[in-house]
Structures are given as structure tokens and as C-alpha cells.
Coordinates of C-alpha atoms in Angstrom, one line a residue:
Chain S
X105 CA -28.9 -21.2 -5.0
X106 CA -25.3 -22.3 -2.7
X107 CA -22.6 -22.0 -5.2
X108 CA -24.1 -18.7 -6.1
X109 CA -23.7 -17.6 -3.0
X110 CA -20.2 -19.2 -2.6
X111 CA -19.3 -17.7 -5.8
X112 CA -20.0 -14.5 -4.1
X113 CA -17.8 -14.7 -1.1
X114 CA -14.9 -16.0 -2.8
X115 CA -14.6 -13.6 -5.0
X116 CA -15.9 -10.3 -3.2
X117 CA -16.4 -10.7 1.0
X118 CA -13.6 -13.1 2.3
X119 CA -9.6 -11.9 2.4
X120 CA -7.6 -13.4 -0.4
X121 CA -4.6 -14.9 0.8
X122 CA -1.4 -11.9 0.0
X123 CA 0.3 -14.3 -2.3
X124 CA -2.6 -14.9 -3.9
X125 CA -2.6 -10.9 -4.3
X126 CA 1.5 -11.1 -5.3
X127 CA 1.1 -12.7 -8.1
X128 CA -2.4 -11.2 -10.0
X129 CA -0.9 -8.0 -9.3
X130 CA 2.8 -9.2 -11.3
X131 CA 0.2 -10.5 -14.3
X132 CA -1.4 -7.2 -14.0
X133 CA 1.0 -5.0 -14.0
X134 CA 3.0 -7.2 -16.9
X135 CA -0.2 -7.1 -18.8
X136 CA -0.5 -3.5 -18.4
X137 CA 2.7 -3.1 -20.0
X138 CA 2.1 -5.1 -22.6
X139 CA -1.6 -2.9 -23.2
X140 CA 0.3 0.7 -22.7
X141 CA 3.1 1.6 -20.4
X142 CA 4.3 0.6 -16.6
X143 CA 2.2 0.8 -13.1
X144 CA 2.5 3.7 -11.4
X145 CA 1.3 6.3 -8.8
X146 CA 3.1 9.5 -7.7
X147 CA 3.0 10.6 -11.5
X148 CA -1.6 10.7 -11.4
X149 CA -1.7 12.4 -7.9
X150 CA 1.3 15.0 -9.2
X151 CA -0.9 15.5 -12.0
X152 CA -3.7 16.5 -10.5
X153 CA -1.5 18.8 -7.6
X154 CA -0.3 20.2 -10.5
X155 CA -3.8 21.4 -11.2
X156 CA -4.8 22.6 -8.4
X157 CA -1.6 25.1 -8.5
X158 CA -1.8 26.2 -11.7
X159 CA -5.5 26.8 -10.7
X160 CA -4.8 28.7 -7.3
X161 CA -2.5 30.9 -9.0
X162 CA 0.7 29.4 -7.8
X163 CA 1.7 27.7 -11.4
X164 CA 1.8 29.4 -14.5
X165 CA 1.7 26.8 -17.2
X166 CA -0.8 24.1 -16.4
X167 CA 0.4 20.5 -16.4
X168 CA 0.5 20.1 -19.8
X169 CA -1.6 16.3 -20.1
X170 CA -5.6 16.7 -18.8
X171 CA -6.6 14.6 -15.7
X172 CA -9.1 13.2 -17.8
X173 CA -9.0 13.2 -21.2
X174 CA -4.9 12.3 -21.9
X175 CA -3.4 11.6 -18.5
X176 CA -2.6 7.3 -18.5
X177 CA -1.2 8.3 -15.1
X178 CA -3.7 9.9 -13.2
X179 CA -6.9 7.2 -14.7
X180 CA -4.4 4.9 -13.8
X181 CA -5.0 6.1 -10.1
X182 CA -8.5 7.2 -10.7
X183 CA -8.4 2.9 -11.4
X184 CA -6.9 2.0 -8.8
X185 CA -9.6 4.1 -6.2
X186 CA -12.7 2.3 -8.1
X187 CA -11.5 -0.9 -7.9
X188 CA -10.0 -0.6 -4.3
X189 CA -13.7 0.5 -3.8
X190 CA -15.7 -2.1 -6.0
X191 CA -13.9 -4.3 -2.7
X192 CA -14.0 -2.9 -0.5
X193 CA -17.8 -2.5 -1.1
X194 CA -19.6 -5.3 -2.0
X195 CA -17.1 -7.4 1.1
X196 CA -19.4 -5.1 3.3
X197 CA -16.1 -3.3 4.8
X198 CA -17.5 0.6 2.3
X199 CA -17.0 3.5 5.4
X200 CA -15.4 6.6 6.5
X201 CA -13.3 5.9 8.8
X202 CA -12.3 8.7 10.9
X203 CA -8.7 8.9 13.5
X204 CA -7.8 10.3 16.7
X205 CA -6.6 13.7 15.9
X206 CA -3.0 12.9 16.0
X207 CA -3.1 10.8 13.4
X208 CA -4.4 14.0 10.6
X209 CA -1.1 16.0 11.9
X210 CA 0.6 12.4 11.4
X211 CA -0.8 11.9 7.6
X212 CA 0.3 15.8 6.4
X213 CA 4.0 15.4 8.1
X214 CA 4.1 11.4 6.3
X215 CA 2.1 12.6 3.2
X216 CA 5.0 16.1 2.7
X217 CA 8.0 13.5 3.6
X218 CA 7.1 10.9 0.9
X219 CA 6.2 13.6 -1.7
X220 CA 9.9 14.1 -1.4
X221 CA 11.6 11.2 -1.3
X222 CA 9.3 10.0 -4.4
X223 CA 10.3 13.0 -5.6
X224 CA 14.4 11.5 -4.9
X225 CA 14.2 8.9 -6.3
X226 CA 11.1 9.4 -9.2
X227 CA 9.0 7.9 -7.4
X228 CA 7.4 5.8 -4.9
X229 CA 7.7 2.0 -3.9
X230 CA 5.7 1.6 -6.8
X231 CA 7.3 3.6 -9.8
X232 CA 11.0 3.7 -7.4
X233 CA 11.5 0.4 -6.4
X234 CA 8.8 -2.7 -7.5
X235 CA 7.8 -1.4 -10.9
X236 CA 12.0 -0.3 -11.1
X237 CA 13.6 -4.0 -10.4
X238 CA 10.5 -5.2 -13.4
X239 CA 11.7 -2.8 -15.6
X240 CA 16.0 -3.9 -14.9
X241 CA 16.8 -1.0 -13.7
X242 CA 19.9 -0.7 -11.1
X243 CA 17.7 2.0 -8.7
X244 CA 15.0 -0.5 -8.2
X245 CA 17.0 -2.5 -5.2
X246 CA 18.9 0.6 -4.2
X247 CA 15.8 2.3 -3.6
X248 CA 14.6 -1.2 -1.3
X249 CA 17.3 -0.9 0.7
X250 CA 17.2 3.0 1.4
X251 CA 13.1 2.2 2.2
X252 CA 14.8 -1.0 4.5
X253 CA 16.1 1.9 6.6
X254 CA 13.3 4.3 6.9
X255 CA 10.7 1.5 7.7
X256 CA 12.5 0.7 10.7
X257 CA 13.7 4.7 11.2
X258 CA 9.7 4.5 11.7
X259 CA 9.0 1.9 13.9
X260 CA 11.0 3.3 16.5
X261 CA 9.2 6.0 16.1
X262 CA 6.3 4.6 16.4
X263 CA 6.5 2.5 19.6
X264 CA 8.1 5.7 20.8
X265 CA 4.4 7.4 20.2
X266 CA 2.6 4.9 22.3
X267 CA 4.9 5.7 25.3
X268 CA 4.2 9.3 24.7
X269 CA 1.2 10.6 22.3
X270 CA -1.3 7.7 23.7
X271 CA -4.5 8.0 21.0
X272 CA -8.3 6.4 21.9
X273 CA -11.3 8.2 20.5
X274 CA -11.5 7.4 16.3
X275 CA -14.7 6.3 15.1
X276 CA -16.2 4.6 11.8
X277 CA -19.2 6.1 9.7
X278 CA -20.8 2.6 8.4
X279 CA -23.0 2.0 5.4
X280 CA -22.5 -1.7 5.2
X281 CA -26.4 -2.3 4.6
X282 CA -26.3 -0.5 1.2
X283 CA -22.5 -1.5 0.2
X284 CA -23.2 -4.1 -2.1
X285 CA -25.8 -1.7 -3.7
X286 CA -23.1 0.8 -3.6
X287 CA -20.1 -2.2 -5.4
X288 CA -22.1 -2.7 -8.0
X289 CA -23.3 0.5 -9.0
X290 CA -19.6 1.8 -8.9
X291 CA -19.1 -1.3 -11.3
X292 CA -22.2 -0.8 -13.2
X293 CA -20.2 3.1 -13.4
X294 CA -16.7 1.0 -13.9
X295 CA -17.7 -0.5 -17.5
X296 CA -20.0 2.2 -18.3
X297 CA -16.3 4.8 -18.2
X298 CA -14.6 2.5 -20.4
X299 CA -16.5 1.5 -22.7
X300 CA -16.8 5.6 -23.2
X301 CA -13.0 5.5 -23.3
X302 CA -13.2 2.8 -26.4
X303 CA -16.3 4.3 -28.3
X304 CA -14.8 8.4 -27.9
X305 CA -12.9 10.9 -30.4
X306 CA -10.0 11.0 -27.9
X307 CA -6.6 11.1 -29.0
X308 CA -6.1 7.4 -26.9
X309 CA -9.2 6.3 -26.3
X310 CA -9.2 3.6 -26.1
X311 CA -5.7 3.1 -24.2
X312 CA -6.7 5.1 -21.2
X313 CA -10.0 2.9 -21.1
X314 CA -7.9 -0.2 -21.1
X315 CA -5.7 1.5 -18.5
X316 CA -8.9 2.8 -16.9
X317 CA -10.2 -0.8 -16.2
X318 CA -6.9 -2.3 -15.5
X319 CA -6.1 -0.5 -12.9
X320 CA -8.9 -0.9 -11.2
X321 CA -8.6 -4.8 -11.9
X322 CA -5.5 -4.1 -9.8
X323 CA -7.8 -1.9 -6.7
X324 CA -9.3 -4.8 -6.3
X325 CA -6.8 -8.2 -5.8
X326 CA -4.4 -5.1 -3.5
X327 CA -7.8 -4.2 -1.5
X328 CA -9.5 -8.4 -1.6
X329 CA -5.8 -9.3 -0.7
X330 CA -5.1 -7.0 1.7
X331 CA -1.6 -6.5 -0.5
X332 CA 0.5 -4.0 1.1
X333 CA 4.5 -3.1 0.3
X334 CA 4.2 -1.1 4.1
X335 CA 3.6 -4.7 5.6
X336 CA 6.0 -6.1 3.3
X337 CA 8.4 -4.3 4.5
X338 CA 7.8 -4.1 8.2
X339 CA 6.5 -7.2 10.4
X340 CA 9.8 -8.4 9.9
X341 CA 10.7 -5.7 12.2
X342 CA 7.9 -5.9 13.7
X343 CA 6.7 -8.6 15.0
X344 CA 8.4 -11.5 12.2
X345 CA 5.3 -12.2 9.9
X346 CA 6.7 -12.4 6.6
X347 CA 3.6 -14.2 4.5
X348 CA 3.5 -10.7 2.5
X349 CA 7.0 -10.4 2.4
X350 CA 7.0 -13.6 0.8
X351 CA 4.5 -12.4 -1.2
X352 CA 5.9 -9.8 -1.9
X353 CA 9.1 -11.8 -3.5
X354 CA 7.3 -13.9 -5.8
X355 CA 5.4 -10.5 -7.2
X356 CA 8.9 -9.0 -7.8
X357 CA 10.6 -12.1 -10.0
X358 CA 7.8 -13.1 -11.7
X359 CA 6.7 -9.4 -13.1
X360 CA 10.1 -9.1 -14.2
X361 CA 10.3 -11.6 -16.4
X362 CA 6.8 -10.6 -18.4
X363 CA 8.9 -7.6 -18.1
X364 CA 11.7 -8.8 -19.4
X365 CA 10.4 -10.8 -22.0
X366 CA 8.9 -7.2 -23.7
X367 CA 11.2 -5.4 -23.5
X368 CA 13.6 -8.1 -24.5
X369 CA 11.7 -8.4 -27.6
X370 CA 10.9 -4.5 -28.3
X371 CA 7.5 -4.0 -27.4
X372 CA 8.5 -0.7 -25.2
X373 CA 11.2 0.9 -24.6
X374 CA 14.6 -0.5 -23.0
X375 CA 14.8 2.8 -20.5
X376 CA 11.3 2.5 -20.0
X377 CA 11.0 3.7 -16.0
X378 CA 14.9 3.8 -15.7
X379 CA 15.5 7.0 -14.5
X380 CA 18.6 8.9 -12.8
X381 CA 18.5 8.1 -9.0
X382 CA 21.5 4.9 -8.8
X383 CA 22.8 5.3 -6.5
X384 CA 22.0 8.6 -4.3
X385 CA 18.1 9.6 -5.5
X386 CA 17.4 6.3 -4.9
X387 CA 19.4 6.1 -1.4
X388 CA 18.1 8.7 -0.1
X389 CA 14.3 9.2 -1.1
X390 CA 13.8 6.1 -0.2
X391 CA 14.7 6.2 3.6
X392 CA 13.3 9.4 3.3
X393 CA 9.7 7.9 1.6
X394 CA 10.0 5.2 3.6
X395 CA 9.8 6.0 7.0
X396 CA 7.1 8.7 5.6
X397 CA 4.6 5.3 4.2
X398 CA 4.8 3.6 7.7
X399 CA 3.6 6.4 9.8
X400 CA 1.4 7.1 7.0
X401 CA 0.8 3.3 7.5
X402 CA 0.4 3.4 3.2
X403 CA 2.5 3.3 0.4
X404 CA 2.1 4.6 -2.6
X405 CA -0.8 2.7 -3.9
X406 CA -1.6 0.7 -0.9
X407 CA -2.8 4.5 0.5
X408 CA -4.6 4.7 -2.8
X409 CA -6.4 1.0 -1.8
X410 CA -7.2 2.7 1.6
X411 CA -8.6 5.4 -0.2
X412 CA -10.7 3.3 -1.9
X413 CA -11.8 1.6 2.0
X414 CA -13.1 4.8 3.8
X415 CA -9.9 5.2 5.7
X416 CA -10.1 9.3 5.9
X417 CA -6.3 9.1 7.7
X418 CA -5.4 7.7 4.0
X419 CA -7.0 10.5 1.9
X420 CA -5.5 13.2 3.9
X421 CA -1.6 11.4 3.2
X422 CA -2.8 10.8 -0.3
X423 CA -3.5 14.4 -1.4
X424 CA -0.3 16.3 0.5
X425 CA 1.4 13.3 -0.8
X426 CA 0.7 14.2 -4.4
X427 CA 0.6 18.1 -3.3
X428 CA 5.0 18.1 -1.8
X429 CA 5.6 16.0 -4.6
X430 CA 4.5 18.6 -7.0
X431 CA 6.3 21.2 -5.3
X432 CA 9.3 19.3 -4.6
X433 CA 8.8 18.4 -8.5
X434 CA 8.8 21.8 -9.3
X435 CA 11.9 22.7 -7.7
X436 CA 13.6 20.5 -9.0
X437 CA 12.9 21.5 -12.8
X438 CA 13.6 25.5 -12.1
X439 CA 17.5 24.2 -10.8
X440 CA 17.5 21.4 -13.7
X441 CA 18.3 19.0 -10.9
X442 CA 17.9 15.6 -12.7
X443 CA 19.3 16.3 -16.3
X444 CA 22.6 17.5 -14.6
X445 CA 22.9 13.7 -12.7
X446 CA 22.8 15.5 -9.2
X447 CA 20.3 12.2 -8.0
X448 CA 22.9 10.1 -9.8
X449 CA 22.5 7.9 -13.1
X450 CA 20.3 6.1 -15.0
X451 CA 21.2 2.1 -14.9
X452 CA 20.1 -0.9 -17.1
X453 CA 21.1 -3.8 -15.8
X454 CA 21.2 -5.3 -18.8
X455 CA 23.2 -3.3 -20.3
X456 CA 26.0 -5.1 -17.6
X457 CA 25.0 -8.3 -17.4
X458 CA 22.5 -9.0 -20.0
X459 CA 18.8 -10.5 -19.6
X460 CA 19.5 -13.7 -18.4
X461 CA 22.1 -12.6 -16.3
X462 CA 20.0 -10.3 -15.2
X463 CA 16.5 -12.6 -13.9
X464 CA 19.1 -14.5 -12.8
X465 CA 20.3 -11.7 -10.5
X466 CA 16.6 -10.2 -9.6
X467 CA 15.7 -14.0 -8.5
X468 CA 19.2 -14.4 -6.4
X469 CA 18.6 -11.2 -4.2
X470 CA 14.9 -11.9 -3.8
X471 CA 15.7 -16.0 -2.6
X472 CA 18.1 -14.6 -0.4
X473 CA 15.4 -11.9 0.7
X474 CA 12.9 -15.0 1.2
X475 CA 15.2 -17.0 2.8
X476 CA 16.4 -14.1 5.3
X477 CA 12.6 -12.9 6.2
X478 CA 11.4 -16.8 6.8
X479 CA 14.7 -17.4 8.8
X480 CA 13.5 -14.2 10.8
X481 CA 10.5 -15.1 11.3
X482 CA 11.0 -18.7 13.0
X483 CA 14.2 -17.0 15.1
X484 CA 12.5 -13.5 15.3
X485 CA 16.0 -12.4 15.5
X486 CA 15.7 -8.8 13.7
X487 CA 12.5 -7.9 15.7
X488 CA 13.4 -4.4 17.1
X489 CA 11.4 -4.9 20.9
X490 CA 9.7 -2.4 22.5
Chain U
X177 CA -13.1 -22.5 20.4
X178 CA -16.1 -23.3 22.6
X179 CA -16.3 -20.3 23.3
X180 CA -18.6 -17.5 24.0
X181 CA -18.2 -14.4 23.4
X182 CA -21.1 -12.6 25.1
X183 CA -19.3 -14.1 28.6
X184 CA -16.7 -13.3 28.5
X185 CA -14.8 -10.3 30.8
X186 CA -12.2 -8.8 30.2
X187 CA -9.5 -7.6 32.3
X188 CA -8.4 -4.7 30.1
X189 CA -9.5 -3.2 27.4
X190 CA -7.9 -1.1 24.7
X191 CA -9.9 1.5 22.3
X192 CA -8.1 1.5 18.7
X193 CA -11.8 2.4 16.6
X194 CA -10.6 4.9 13.3
X195 CA -6.8 3.7 14.0
X196 CA -5.8 2.2 11.0
X197 CA -2.8 -0.4 9.8
X198 CA -0.1 -0.8 11.9
X199 CA -2.0 0.9 15.4
X200 CA -4.0 -1.7 16.4
X201 CA -1.7 -4.1 16.2
X202 CA 1.1 -2.1 17.6
X203 CA -1.5 -0.5 20.6
X204 CA -2.4 -4.5 21.4
X205 CA 0.9 -5.4 21.9
X206 CA 2.2 -3.0 23.5
X207 CA -1.3 -3.8 25.8
X208 CA -0.6 -7.4 26.9
X209 CA 1.9 -6.7 28.1
X210 CA 0.6 -4.8 31.2
X211 CA -1.1 -8.4 31.7
X212 CA -0.9 -11.9 33.5
X213 CA -1.3 -15.4 31.3
X214 CA -4.5 -16.4 31.5
X215 CA -6.0 -12.9 31.3
X216 CA -8.3 -11.0 28.3
X217 CA -7.3 -8.1 26.3
X218 CA -10.8 -7.1 24.6
X219 CA -9.4 -5.3 21.3
X220 CA -12.7 -2.0 19.3
X221 CA -11.3 -1.8 16.2
X222 CA -13.0 -0.5 13.1
X223 CA -10.0 -1.6 10.4
X224 CA -11.2 -4.4 8.4
X225 CA -7.4 -5.7 8.4
X226 CA -6.8 -6.4 12.2
X227 CA -9.3 -9.1 11.4
X228 CA -5.9 -11.0 9.6
X229 CA -3.2 -8.8 11.9
X230 CA -4.6 -10.4 14.9
X231 CA -5.4 -13.4 15.0
X232 CA -1.9 -14.1 13.6
X233 CA -0.3 -12.6 15.2
X234 CA -1.3 -14.4 18.5
X235 CA -0.8 -17.4 17.4
X236 CA 3.2 -16.3 15.8
X237 CA 3.2 -14.2 19.9
X238 CA 1.2 -17.7 21.8
X239 CA -2.1 -15.7 23.2
X240 CA -5.3 -17.4 22.4
X241 CA -7.3 -15.2 20.6
X242 CA -11.2 -16.3 21.2
X243 CA -12.6 -14.3 18.3
X244 CA -14.9 -11.2 16.9
X245 CA -17.5 -9.5 17.8
X246 CA -19.0 -7.1 15.5
X247 CA -21.6 -4.2 17.9
X248 CA -22.1 -0.9 16.3
X249 CA -20.1 0.7 14.1
X250 CA -17.4 -1.4 15.1
X251 CA -15.8 -5.5 15.8
X252 CA -15.0 -6.3 20.0
X253 CA -11.5 -8.9 19.2
X254 CA -10.4 -10.6 22.1
X255 CA -7.1 -12.3 22.8
X256 CA -6.1 -14.8 25.9
X257 CA -2.8 -14.6 27.0
X258 CA -0.5 -17.5 26.8
X259 CA 2.5 -18.5 29.3

């Protein structure tokens, strides 16, 4: 029995290291892209918002894809939340957490900004940065620059807020006693749902079943390791801690190598996730999104795994983020903003540097990044004083 | 770490219940500035992330992390301010 208990502890209760999370995330996003498509977040949230706006009569047309029967973007988000819930419940960490009132206001404002930023960059930090870089798109690193400046501004805001609006009075409604049972039920439900997709008459039933279970794997891994890109970009400026940042750099280079091979061999089109946002869309979008995600306390993916953990603030963030993104993208469509190239150009780096050159460039950039945050962990030179 | 958490008399307590990352750590960072070395800060929180963040930060910032104990629906973290 000792071995069983230890195995459960290691797989379902203990937090995994960020590095473990980063490596497993890289593996899963490569596998997901090999299976069907690149990983993404905001498309699914927008799909739900499009449905909502259509049903209240704001939009004339329903979205082209149904959230449950045809939109893989939607399935990826459902899977992520589901997997995070399984992880949280099995680890007795699922609880409804109600924050103090000011956090509700911050959630709405942050969600709106994230929606605007993700429209300009044509993706959140996942589609616009992490998956853009590993799909060898130049807009990915440009968004990173914008994100960093947005994060720095948001830290300054948070310091100011602590001085002027001290808050308290949040609470949690716990389910610790029944959590593991909920987790087991959710895991069984996931397997049943995946099986149902594979056995269904739907056009792309198998595709969606695979997307569901792989996204659940991503959600499980992210929650267990508390893998967080906000943390990775924020801590060097807030506490100096570089652990999550180092994990993110390793995750980027590993996934870039895997996806480069998929594109090189023609498994996926070279244009996948190469969006016409180089330079201005990615830069400005990254800045606005970076500020929003830091105030939110979760990026596109981090917000969703925290939803699975029962954080009410992040439920509001994710909802408002989707609604805001839907409206802004609707306005863009009215004026053909993307088609006219107002956001920038689509730049696939191997067209200019070749595949090997591109991988070397990505490796060089993440290596410099790794060294800088590691040096800063010792020296604290980048940390903003309170 | 032979500290009995039940016997600790904190010099200051801050409430971070319901808050999610990064607010608990930010409030902790701010509160500890007001204490003298050797004094003890108690942090009330509900964010599972704090179980990693607070000990990690203490180690980096030179404070002594005394431990955490579960209460009814929240956790109590204890930190002794370093030099």
C-alpha cells in the first residue's frame, strides 16, 4: 500500500517543479500540433462570446463553428479547464475562492484589456507569443517585448494600489473532504467524453476527441506545476525569482524544435500561427495584454487553469476577456483591419533564415534571456523597488 | 525547523484570504518592511500558490520561513523577519 500511496502523492497531490511543467507542456503542444493543430486559448473564449452575442441579438450571424460539435478552439479550452479541475480536485486544492471587492473591478478591467491586446496581437500570450515563437513566426518575439513592458507598468500599478487601496475580506468555500471523489468522477467523465467523440458520427469526431484529452493533459500539467507565464515574466521584476522564467525558456526551445520538424516535413502548413502582426500589432497588443494579464493574475492559459481550481476572480477575467475579444475582432472585421495589413506583416522566419538559422536564433534569444534572469536572481538589478 | 506553530505569537497579521497570485506575496513583501528583525508575521491565505511562493521568497529575501498550518477554510503562514 505504501507504494500506491506514494505514487498518488507524486502524481496527484504534490506540486511538480516549474521545469517539469515546462518540459511536459512542450511535449504536449508538439503532440497536439502533430495530432491536428497548434494549441490556442483565445479562439475558444471568443467562440463562446460570439454565441452569446448572437443569442442576445447583438450579432446577426452565429459563429461558423459550434462550441461542442465543431470548434476545436472551444474544445481546447474546455479540455484545459477540465484537466486543471481534475488536478485540483485530486490534490484537494479545488475550492471556490471569493476575493475582496476590489479584485472584481480589477478582473473586469484586466479582462477588457486582455481582449483588446489579444485582438491586436491576434492571440493571447499563448497564440501570440509562446505558440507563435515555436511555430517560427517573427511576431512571437515582438509580442514578448510588448508583454515585458506591459508587465513592468502593471507591477508599478500594483505597488501603487497596495498603498492606496489595501483590501481584505476574501474567503473560500472548501470541498477538501469530497475533492478526491469529484476528481475521480471528472476523470471518468473525461474518458467517457473522449470515447464518445471518437465513436461519434461528427465530421471530425476523432479530431475533437484527441484535442479534448490532450488539452486536458495540458490543463493537468499546468495546474500540477502551477506553470504560469505571468509569473515567468513578472518575477524577475518583482522578487527576482527566475525559476518559472527558466522553465519557460526551456519549454520554448524544446517545442520550437518539435514543431519546426512538423513544418519542415509538411505535416502542418508553414503558415500555421504566422499572423500578420509583425511589428505593430504584436508590439502594441503585447503591451496592452501584458498589463492586463499581470493585473488579472493569469494569462490566457493561466486564467483557465485557475478557473479549474475555483478562483472566482479568474472566472470573471476569462469571461470578460472572451467578450471583449469578440467585440474588438468584430470591429476589426467591419473595417478589414487585418486584411488591410494595419496590424503588420506575416513573417515566417525560415523564409529569411532557413530552418536551422531560425532554430539557432530562437536558441540564442532564449539563452540570453535565461542568462539575464539567472544573473538577476543573484543581483536583483532588475527588481523594482516598492 | 523545530518550531511549534501553535505557540507562535505573531507581531503582525495580514489577511490575504480569497486573493490570488501575486497579491498575497506583494502584501507579505510590503508588511514585512514594517517589522523589526526577529519579529514574526502571520499571513492568512487561501491561494495554493502561496505554499510555493512564500517559502521560496523567504529564502531569497533572507527571512526565516517557520511553516504553515491549516485552519478552517484557510492557511496560516508564519515568517520571521531576517536581518
